[in-house]
CSV table of C-alpha atoms (C1' of nucleotides) in Angstrom, one decimal:
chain,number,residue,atom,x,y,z
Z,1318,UNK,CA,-10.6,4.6,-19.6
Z,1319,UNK,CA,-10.3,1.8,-16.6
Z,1320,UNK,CA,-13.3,0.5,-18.1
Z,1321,UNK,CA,-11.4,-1.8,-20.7
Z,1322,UNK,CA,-11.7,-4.9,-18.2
Z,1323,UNK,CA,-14.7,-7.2,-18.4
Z,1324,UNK,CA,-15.8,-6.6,-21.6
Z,1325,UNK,CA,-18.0,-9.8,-22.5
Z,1326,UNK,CA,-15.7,-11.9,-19.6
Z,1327,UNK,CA,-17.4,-13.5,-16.8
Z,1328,UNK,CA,-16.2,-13.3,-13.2
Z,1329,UNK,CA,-15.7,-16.3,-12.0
Z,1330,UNK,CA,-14.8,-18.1,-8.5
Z,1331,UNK,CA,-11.6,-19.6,-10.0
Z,1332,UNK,CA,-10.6,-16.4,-11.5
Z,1333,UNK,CA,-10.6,-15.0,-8.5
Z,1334,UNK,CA,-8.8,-17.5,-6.8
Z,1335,UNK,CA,-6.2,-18.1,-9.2
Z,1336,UNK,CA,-5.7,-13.9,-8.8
Z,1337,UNK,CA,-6.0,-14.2,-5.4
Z,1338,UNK,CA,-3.0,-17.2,-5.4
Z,1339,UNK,CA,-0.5,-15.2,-7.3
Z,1340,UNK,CA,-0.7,-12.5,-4.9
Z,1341,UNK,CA,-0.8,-14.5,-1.9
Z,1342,UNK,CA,2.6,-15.9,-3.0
Z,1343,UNK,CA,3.9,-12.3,-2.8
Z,1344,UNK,CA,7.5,-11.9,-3.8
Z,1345,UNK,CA,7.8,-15.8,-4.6
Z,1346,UNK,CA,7.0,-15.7,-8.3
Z,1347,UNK,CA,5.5,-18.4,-8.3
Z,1348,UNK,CA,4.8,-21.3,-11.2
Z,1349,UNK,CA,1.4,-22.5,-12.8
Z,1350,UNK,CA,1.9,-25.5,-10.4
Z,1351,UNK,CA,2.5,-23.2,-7.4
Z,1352,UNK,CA,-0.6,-21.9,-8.0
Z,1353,UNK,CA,-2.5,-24.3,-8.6
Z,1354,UNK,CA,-1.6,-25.8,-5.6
Z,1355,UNK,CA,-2.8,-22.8,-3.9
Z,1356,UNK,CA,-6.1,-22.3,-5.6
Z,1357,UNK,CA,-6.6,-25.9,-4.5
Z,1358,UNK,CA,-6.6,-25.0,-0.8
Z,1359,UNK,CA,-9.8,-23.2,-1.2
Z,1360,UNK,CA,-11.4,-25.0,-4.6
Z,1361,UNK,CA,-10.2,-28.6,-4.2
Z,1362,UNK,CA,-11.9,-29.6,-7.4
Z,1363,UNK,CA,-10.2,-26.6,-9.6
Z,1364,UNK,CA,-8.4,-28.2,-12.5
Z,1365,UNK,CA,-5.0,-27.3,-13.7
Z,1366,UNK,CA,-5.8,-26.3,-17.3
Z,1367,UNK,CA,-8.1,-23.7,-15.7
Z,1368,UNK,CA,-5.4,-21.9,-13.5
Z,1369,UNK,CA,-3.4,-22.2,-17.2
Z,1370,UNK,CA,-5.9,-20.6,-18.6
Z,1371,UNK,CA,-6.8,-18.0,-15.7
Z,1372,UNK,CA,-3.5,-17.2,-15.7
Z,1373,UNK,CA,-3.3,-16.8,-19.1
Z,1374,UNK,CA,-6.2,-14.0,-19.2
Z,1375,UNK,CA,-4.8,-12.3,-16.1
Z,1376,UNK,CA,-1.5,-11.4,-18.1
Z,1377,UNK,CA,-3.7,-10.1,-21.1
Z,1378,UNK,CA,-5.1,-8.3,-18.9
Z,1379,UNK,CA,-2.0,-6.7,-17.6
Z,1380,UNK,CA,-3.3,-8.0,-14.2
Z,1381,UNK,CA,-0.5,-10.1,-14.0
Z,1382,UNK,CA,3.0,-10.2,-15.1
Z,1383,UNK,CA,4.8,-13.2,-16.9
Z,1384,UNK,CA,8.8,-14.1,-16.5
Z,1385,UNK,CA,10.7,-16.3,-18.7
Z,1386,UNK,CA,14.1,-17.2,-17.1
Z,1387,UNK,CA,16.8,-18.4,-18.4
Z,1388,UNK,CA,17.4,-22.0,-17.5
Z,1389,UNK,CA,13.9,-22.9,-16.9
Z,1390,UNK,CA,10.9,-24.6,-18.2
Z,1391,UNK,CA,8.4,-22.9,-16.5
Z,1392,UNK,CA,7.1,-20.1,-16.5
Z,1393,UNK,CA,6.5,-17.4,-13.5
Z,1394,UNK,CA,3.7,-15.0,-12.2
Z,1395,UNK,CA,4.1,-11.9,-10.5
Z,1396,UNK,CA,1.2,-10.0,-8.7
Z,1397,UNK,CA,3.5,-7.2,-8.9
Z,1398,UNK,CA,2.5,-5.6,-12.3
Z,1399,UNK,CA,4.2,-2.3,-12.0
Z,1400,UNK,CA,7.4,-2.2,-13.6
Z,1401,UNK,CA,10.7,-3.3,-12.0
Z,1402,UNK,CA,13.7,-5.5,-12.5
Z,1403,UNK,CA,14.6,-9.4,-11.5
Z,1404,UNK,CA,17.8,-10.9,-9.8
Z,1405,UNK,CA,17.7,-14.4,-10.1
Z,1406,UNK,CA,20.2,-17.0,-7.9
Z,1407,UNK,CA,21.9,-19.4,-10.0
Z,1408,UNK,CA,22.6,-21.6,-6.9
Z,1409,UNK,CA,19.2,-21.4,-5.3
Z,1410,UNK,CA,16.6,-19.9,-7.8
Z,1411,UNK,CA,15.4,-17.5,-5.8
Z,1412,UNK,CA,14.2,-14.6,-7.6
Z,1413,UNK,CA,14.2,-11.1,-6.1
Z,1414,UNK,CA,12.5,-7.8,-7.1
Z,1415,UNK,CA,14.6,-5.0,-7.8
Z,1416,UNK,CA,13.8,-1.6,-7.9
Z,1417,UNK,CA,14.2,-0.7,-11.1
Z,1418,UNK,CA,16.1,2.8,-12.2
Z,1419,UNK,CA,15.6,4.5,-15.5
Z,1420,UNK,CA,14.6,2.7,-18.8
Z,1421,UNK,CA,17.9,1.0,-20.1
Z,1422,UNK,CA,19.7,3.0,-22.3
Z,1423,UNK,CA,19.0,0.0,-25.3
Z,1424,UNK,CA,15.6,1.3,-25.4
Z,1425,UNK,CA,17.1,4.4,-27.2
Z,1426,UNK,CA,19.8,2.6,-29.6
Z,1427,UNK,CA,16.5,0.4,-30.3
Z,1428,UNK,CA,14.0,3.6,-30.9
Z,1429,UNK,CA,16.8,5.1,-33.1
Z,1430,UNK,CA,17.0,1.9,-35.3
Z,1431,UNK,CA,13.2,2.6,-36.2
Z,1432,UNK,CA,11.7,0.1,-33.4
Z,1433,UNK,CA,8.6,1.1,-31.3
Z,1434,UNK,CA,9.6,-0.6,-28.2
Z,1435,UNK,CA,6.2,-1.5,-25.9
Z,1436,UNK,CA,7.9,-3.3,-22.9
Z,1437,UNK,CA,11.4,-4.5,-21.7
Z,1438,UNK,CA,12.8,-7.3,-19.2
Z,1439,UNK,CA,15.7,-6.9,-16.8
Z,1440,UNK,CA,17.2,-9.8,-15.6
Z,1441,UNK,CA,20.2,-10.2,-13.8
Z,1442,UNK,CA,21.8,-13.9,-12.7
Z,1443,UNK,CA,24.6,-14.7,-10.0
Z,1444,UNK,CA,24.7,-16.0,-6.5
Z,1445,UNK,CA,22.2,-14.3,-3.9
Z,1446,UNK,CA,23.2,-12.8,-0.2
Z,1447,UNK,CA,22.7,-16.4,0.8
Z,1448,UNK,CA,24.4,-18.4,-1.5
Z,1449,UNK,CA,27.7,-16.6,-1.5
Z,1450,UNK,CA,28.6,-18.0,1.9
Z,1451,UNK,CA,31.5,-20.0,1.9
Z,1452,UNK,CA,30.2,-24.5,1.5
S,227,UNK,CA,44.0,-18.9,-18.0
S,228,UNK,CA,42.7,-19.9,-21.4
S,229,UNK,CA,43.5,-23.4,-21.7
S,230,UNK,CA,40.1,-24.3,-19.2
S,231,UNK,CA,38.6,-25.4,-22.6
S,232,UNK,CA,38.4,-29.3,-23.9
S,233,UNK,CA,39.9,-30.5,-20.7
S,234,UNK,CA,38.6,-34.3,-21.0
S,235,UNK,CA,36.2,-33.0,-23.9
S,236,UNK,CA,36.0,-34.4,-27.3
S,237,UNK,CA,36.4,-32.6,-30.1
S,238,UNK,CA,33.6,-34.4,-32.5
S,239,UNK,CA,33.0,-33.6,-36.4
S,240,UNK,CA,29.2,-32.8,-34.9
S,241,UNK,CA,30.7,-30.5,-32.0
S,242,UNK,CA,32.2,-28.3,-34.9
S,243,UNK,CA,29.4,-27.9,-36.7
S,244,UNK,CA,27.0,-27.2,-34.6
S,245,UNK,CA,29.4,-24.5,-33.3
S,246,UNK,CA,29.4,-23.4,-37.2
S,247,UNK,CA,25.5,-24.0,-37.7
S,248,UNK,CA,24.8,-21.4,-35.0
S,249,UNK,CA,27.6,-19.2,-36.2
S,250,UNK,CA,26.3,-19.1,-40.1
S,251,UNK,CA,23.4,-18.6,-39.3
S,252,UNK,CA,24.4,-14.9,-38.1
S,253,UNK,CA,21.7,-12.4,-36.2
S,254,UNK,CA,18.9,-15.0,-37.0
S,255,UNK,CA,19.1,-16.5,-33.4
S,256,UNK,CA,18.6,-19.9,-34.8
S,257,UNK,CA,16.8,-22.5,-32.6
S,258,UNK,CA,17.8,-26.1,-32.2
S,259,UNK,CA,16.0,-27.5,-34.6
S,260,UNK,CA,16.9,-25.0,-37.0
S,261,UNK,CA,20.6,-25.6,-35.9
S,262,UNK,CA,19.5,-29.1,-36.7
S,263,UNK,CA,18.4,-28.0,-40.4
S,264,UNK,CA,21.7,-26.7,-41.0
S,265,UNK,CA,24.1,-28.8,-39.4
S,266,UNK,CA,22.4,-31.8,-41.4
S,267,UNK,CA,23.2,-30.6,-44.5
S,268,UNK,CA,26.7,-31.0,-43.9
S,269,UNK,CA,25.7,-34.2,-41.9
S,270,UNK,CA,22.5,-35.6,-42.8
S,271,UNK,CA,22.9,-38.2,-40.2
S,272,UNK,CA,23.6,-36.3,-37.1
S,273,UNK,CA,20.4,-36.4,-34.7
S,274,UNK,CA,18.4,-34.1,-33.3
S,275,UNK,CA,19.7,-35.2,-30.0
S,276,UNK,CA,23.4,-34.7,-30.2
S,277,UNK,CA,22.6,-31.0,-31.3
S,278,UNK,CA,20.8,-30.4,-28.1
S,279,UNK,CA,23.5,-32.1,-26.7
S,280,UNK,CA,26.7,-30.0,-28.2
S,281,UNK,CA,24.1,-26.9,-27.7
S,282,UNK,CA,24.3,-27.3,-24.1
S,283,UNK,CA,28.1,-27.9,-23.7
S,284,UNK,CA,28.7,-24.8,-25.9
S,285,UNK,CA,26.7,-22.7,-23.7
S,286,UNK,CA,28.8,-24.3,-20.8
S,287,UNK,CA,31.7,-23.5,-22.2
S,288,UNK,CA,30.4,-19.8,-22.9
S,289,UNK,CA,31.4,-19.8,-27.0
S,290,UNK,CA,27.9,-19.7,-27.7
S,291,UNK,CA,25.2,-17.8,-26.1
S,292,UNK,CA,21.2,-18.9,-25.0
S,293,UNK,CA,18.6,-16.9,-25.2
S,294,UNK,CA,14.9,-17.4,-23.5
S,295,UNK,CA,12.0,-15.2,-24.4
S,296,UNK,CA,8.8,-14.2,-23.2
S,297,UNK,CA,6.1,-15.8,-24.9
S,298,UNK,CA,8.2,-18.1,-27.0
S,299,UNK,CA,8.9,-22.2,-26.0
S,300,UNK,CA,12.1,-22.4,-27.9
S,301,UNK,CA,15.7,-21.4,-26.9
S,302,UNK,CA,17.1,-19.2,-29.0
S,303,UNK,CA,20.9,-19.6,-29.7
S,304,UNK,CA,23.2,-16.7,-30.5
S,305,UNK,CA,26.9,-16.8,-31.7
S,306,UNK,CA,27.9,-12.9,-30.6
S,307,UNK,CA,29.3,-13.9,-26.8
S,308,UNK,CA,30.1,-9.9,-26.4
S,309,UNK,CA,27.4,-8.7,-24.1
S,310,UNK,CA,24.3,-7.3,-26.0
S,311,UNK,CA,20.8,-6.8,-25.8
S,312,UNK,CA,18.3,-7.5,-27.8
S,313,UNK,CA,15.3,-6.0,-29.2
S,314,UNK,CA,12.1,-8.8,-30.3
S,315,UNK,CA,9.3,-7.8,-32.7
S,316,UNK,CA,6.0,-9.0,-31.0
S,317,UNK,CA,4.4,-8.5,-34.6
S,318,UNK,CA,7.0,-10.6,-36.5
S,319,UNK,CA,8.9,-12.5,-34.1
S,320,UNK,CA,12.0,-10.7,-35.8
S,321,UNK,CA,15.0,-10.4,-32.7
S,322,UNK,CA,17.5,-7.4,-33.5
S,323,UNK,CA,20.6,-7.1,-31.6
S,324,UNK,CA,21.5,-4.2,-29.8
S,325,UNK,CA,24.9,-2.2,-28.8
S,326,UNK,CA,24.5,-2.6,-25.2
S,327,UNK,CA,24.9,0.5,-23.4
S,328,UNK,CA,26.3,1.0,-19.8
S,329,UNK,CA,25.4,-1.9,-17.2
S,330,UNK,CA,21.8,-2.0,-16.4
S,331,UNK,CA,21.4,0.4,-13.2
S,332,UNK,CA,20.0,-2.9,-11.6
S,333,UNK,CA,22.9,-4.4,-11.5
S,334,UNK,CA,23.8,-1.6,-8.5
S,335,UNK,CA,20.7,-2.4,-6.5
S,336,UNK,CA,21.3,-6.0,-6.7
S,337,UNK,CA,24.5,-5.4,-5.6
S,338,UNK,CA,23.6,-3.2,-2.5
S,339,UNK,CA,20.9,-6.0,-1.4
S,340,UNK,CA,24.0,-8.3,-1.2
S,341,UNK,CA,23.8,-10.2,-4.3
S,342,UNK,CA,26.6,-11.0,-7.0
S,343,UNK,CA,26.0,-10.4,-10.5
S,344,UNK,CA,27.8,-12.4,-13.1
S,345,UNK,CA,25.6,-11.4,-15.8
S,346,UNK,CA,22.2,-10.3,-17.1
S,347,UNK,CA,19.9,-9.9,-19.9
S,348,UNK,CA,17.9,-7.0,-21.2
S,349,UNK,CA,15.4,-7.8,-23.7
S,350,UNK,CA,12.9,-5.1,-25.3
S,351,UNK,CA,9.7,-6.0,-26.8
S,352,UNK,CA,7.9,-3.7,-29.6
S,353,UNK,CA,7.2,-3.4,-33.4
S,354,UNK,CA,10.3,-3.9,-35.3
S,355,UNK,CA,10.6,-0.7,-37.9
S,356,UNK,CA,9.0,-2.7,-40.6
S,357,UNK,CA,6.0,-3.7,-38.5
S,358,UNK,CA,4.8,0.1,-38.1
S,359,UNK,CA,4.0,0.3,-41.6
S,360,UNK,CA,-0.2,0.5,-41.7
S,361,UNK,CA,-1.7,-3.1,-43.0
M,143,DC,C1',-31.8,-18.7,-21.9
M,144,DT,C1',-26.9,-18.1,-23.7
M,145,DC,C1',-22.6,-18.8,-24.4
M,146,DG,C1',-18.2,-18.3,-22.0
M,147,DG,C1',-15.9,-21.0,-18.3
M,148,DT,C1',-14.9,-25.4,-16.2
M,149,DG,C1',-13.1,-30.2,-15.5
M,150,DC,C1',-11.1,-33.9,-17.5
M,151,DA,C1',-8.1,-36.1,-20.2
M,152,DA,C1',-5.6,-36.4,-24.2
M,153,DA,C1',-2.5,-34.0,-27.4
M,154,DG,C1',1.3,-31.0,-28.4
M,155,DG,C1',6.1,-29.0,-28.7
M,156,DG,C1',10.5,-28.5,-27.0
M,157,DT,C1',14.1,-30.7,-24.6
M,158,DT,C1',16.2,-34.5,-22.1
M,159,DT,C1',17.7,-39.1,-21.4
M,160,DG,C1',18.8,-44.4,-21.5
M,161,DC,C1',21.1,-47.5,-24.1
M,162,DA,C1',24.1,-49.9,-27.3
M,163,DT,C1',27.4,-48.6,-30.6
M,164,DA,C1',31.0,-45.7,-32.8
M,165,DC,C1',35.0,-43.2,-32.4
M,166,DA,C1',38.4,-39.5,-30.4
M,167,DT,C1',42.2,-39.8,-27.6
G,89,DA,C1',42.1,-49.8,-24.9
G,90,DT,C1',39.2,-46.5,-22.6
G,91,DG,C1',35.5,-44.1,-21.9
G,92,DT,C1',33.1,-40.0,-24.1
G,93,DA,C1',29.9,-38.7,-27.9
G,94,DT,C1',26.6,-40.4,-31.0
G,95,DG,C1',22.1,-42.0,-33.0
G,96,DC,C1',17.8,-43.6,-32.0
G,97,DA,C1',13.7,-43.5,-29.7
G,98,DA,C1',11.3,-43.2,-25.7
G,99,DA,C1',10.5,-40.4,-21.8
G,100,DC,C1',9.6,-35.9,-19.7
G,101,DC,C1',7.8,-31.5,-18.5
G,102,DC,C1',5.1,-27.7,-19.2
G,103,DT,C1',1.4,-25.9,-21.5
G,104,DT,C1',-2.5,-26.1,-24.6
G,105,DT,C1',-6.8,-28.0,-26.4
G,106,DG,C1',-11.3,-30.7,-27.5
G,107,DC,C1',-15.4,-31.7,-25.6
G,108,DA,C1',-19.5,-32.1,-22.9
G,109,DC,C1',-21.4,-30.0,-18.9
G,110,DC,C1',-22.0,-26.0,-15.7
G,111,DG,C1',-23.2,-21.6,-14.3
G,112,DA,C1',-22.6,-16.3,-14.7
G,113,DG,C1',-25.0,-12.7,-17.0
DNA sequence: CTCGGTGCAAAGGGTTTGCATACAT
DNA sequence: ATGTATGCAAACCCTTTGCACCGAG
């Protein structure tokens, strides 16, 4: 196993880059624009649709995660692919990584309905460190 | 407490039944358009638009409840307000609802970093029970 | 040499919004 | 009477896609 990458892919210098600007945003999650943005730094000529698409192969991959929030259009990337939790500010949208404990319980009420469950999401909304001070 | 509802609102015949398209339609997590479907069969004039509309001010008002999922454009609108999870079938796009157990244990590391919770979402992704069956 | 990836631009779908009118209060 | 909610349609935003060319293998 480890060998399942690559199969008939190409390695490309905008894969790379788009990779490379998801993980330079570290802990900001950022969106296909964000990235794109990034990517552009280095490849001014990089199109949009191929950071979409980049993106899109990176999360097949499991190279990448994907987050939908609640609230929002866009989607977000995280470099961060092992598994944890999301608090996201309702005033600011900043989104932070949690630690996350031991799979939540639901994943046994769903296994003993007959489900296989694959993967689960955490996401927790409210007001961050930040936001909670008094206006 | 309690009367923080319908302060300069309007009570409209469309209000009413969106509220009751999303509610008939039961544990299918309807989306707007097919809250739209329904709602025009009482009212085959109301408009796409006002739905959104009357979706929105629901969720503002908390009687009905939003849900975003990975992979999927659409909102998803859901009538139980109790605090759930929910379990989605990546095979048949099938979303189960689920007894939610204790609190995630996220919600006690968000708290720790500072942050304030008001409320969260735990979704599980898998094959629903009738999905497992060989093709 | 091949065929998968790219850039460009247009299409797509879900949701929001501007405006004149209708109607709840 | 007053101003919010509606219907309609256009606008928006994010994402996907078709196509001809490019370049990794």
């Amino acid at each position: 196993m480890g060998s399942e990458r690559q199969e008939g892919r190409r390695q490309t210098r905008q894969l790379a880059l788009v990779l490379a600007a998801v993980r330079a945003a570290g802990t900001d999650h950022p969106t296909a624009e964000e990235v794109f943005s990034r990517a552009r730094l280095e490849l001014p000529q990089i199109s949009l649709g191929t950071v979409y698409r980049n993106l899109q192969r990176l999360v097949a991959e499991g190279r990448v995660a994907a987050l939908a929030l609640r609230g929002v259009r866009s989607l977000r990337y995280d470099p961060t692919i092992a598994p944890h939790d999301h608090f996201v500010c309702e005033v600011c949208g900043r989104i932070d990584d949690l630690a996350c404990g031991p799979r939540p319980a639901a994943v046994a009420v769903a296994e003993r309905k007959g489900h296989a469950v694959t993967s689960h999401a955490v996401v927790l909304y409210g007001r961050c460190g930040a936001c909670r001070m008094p206006a």
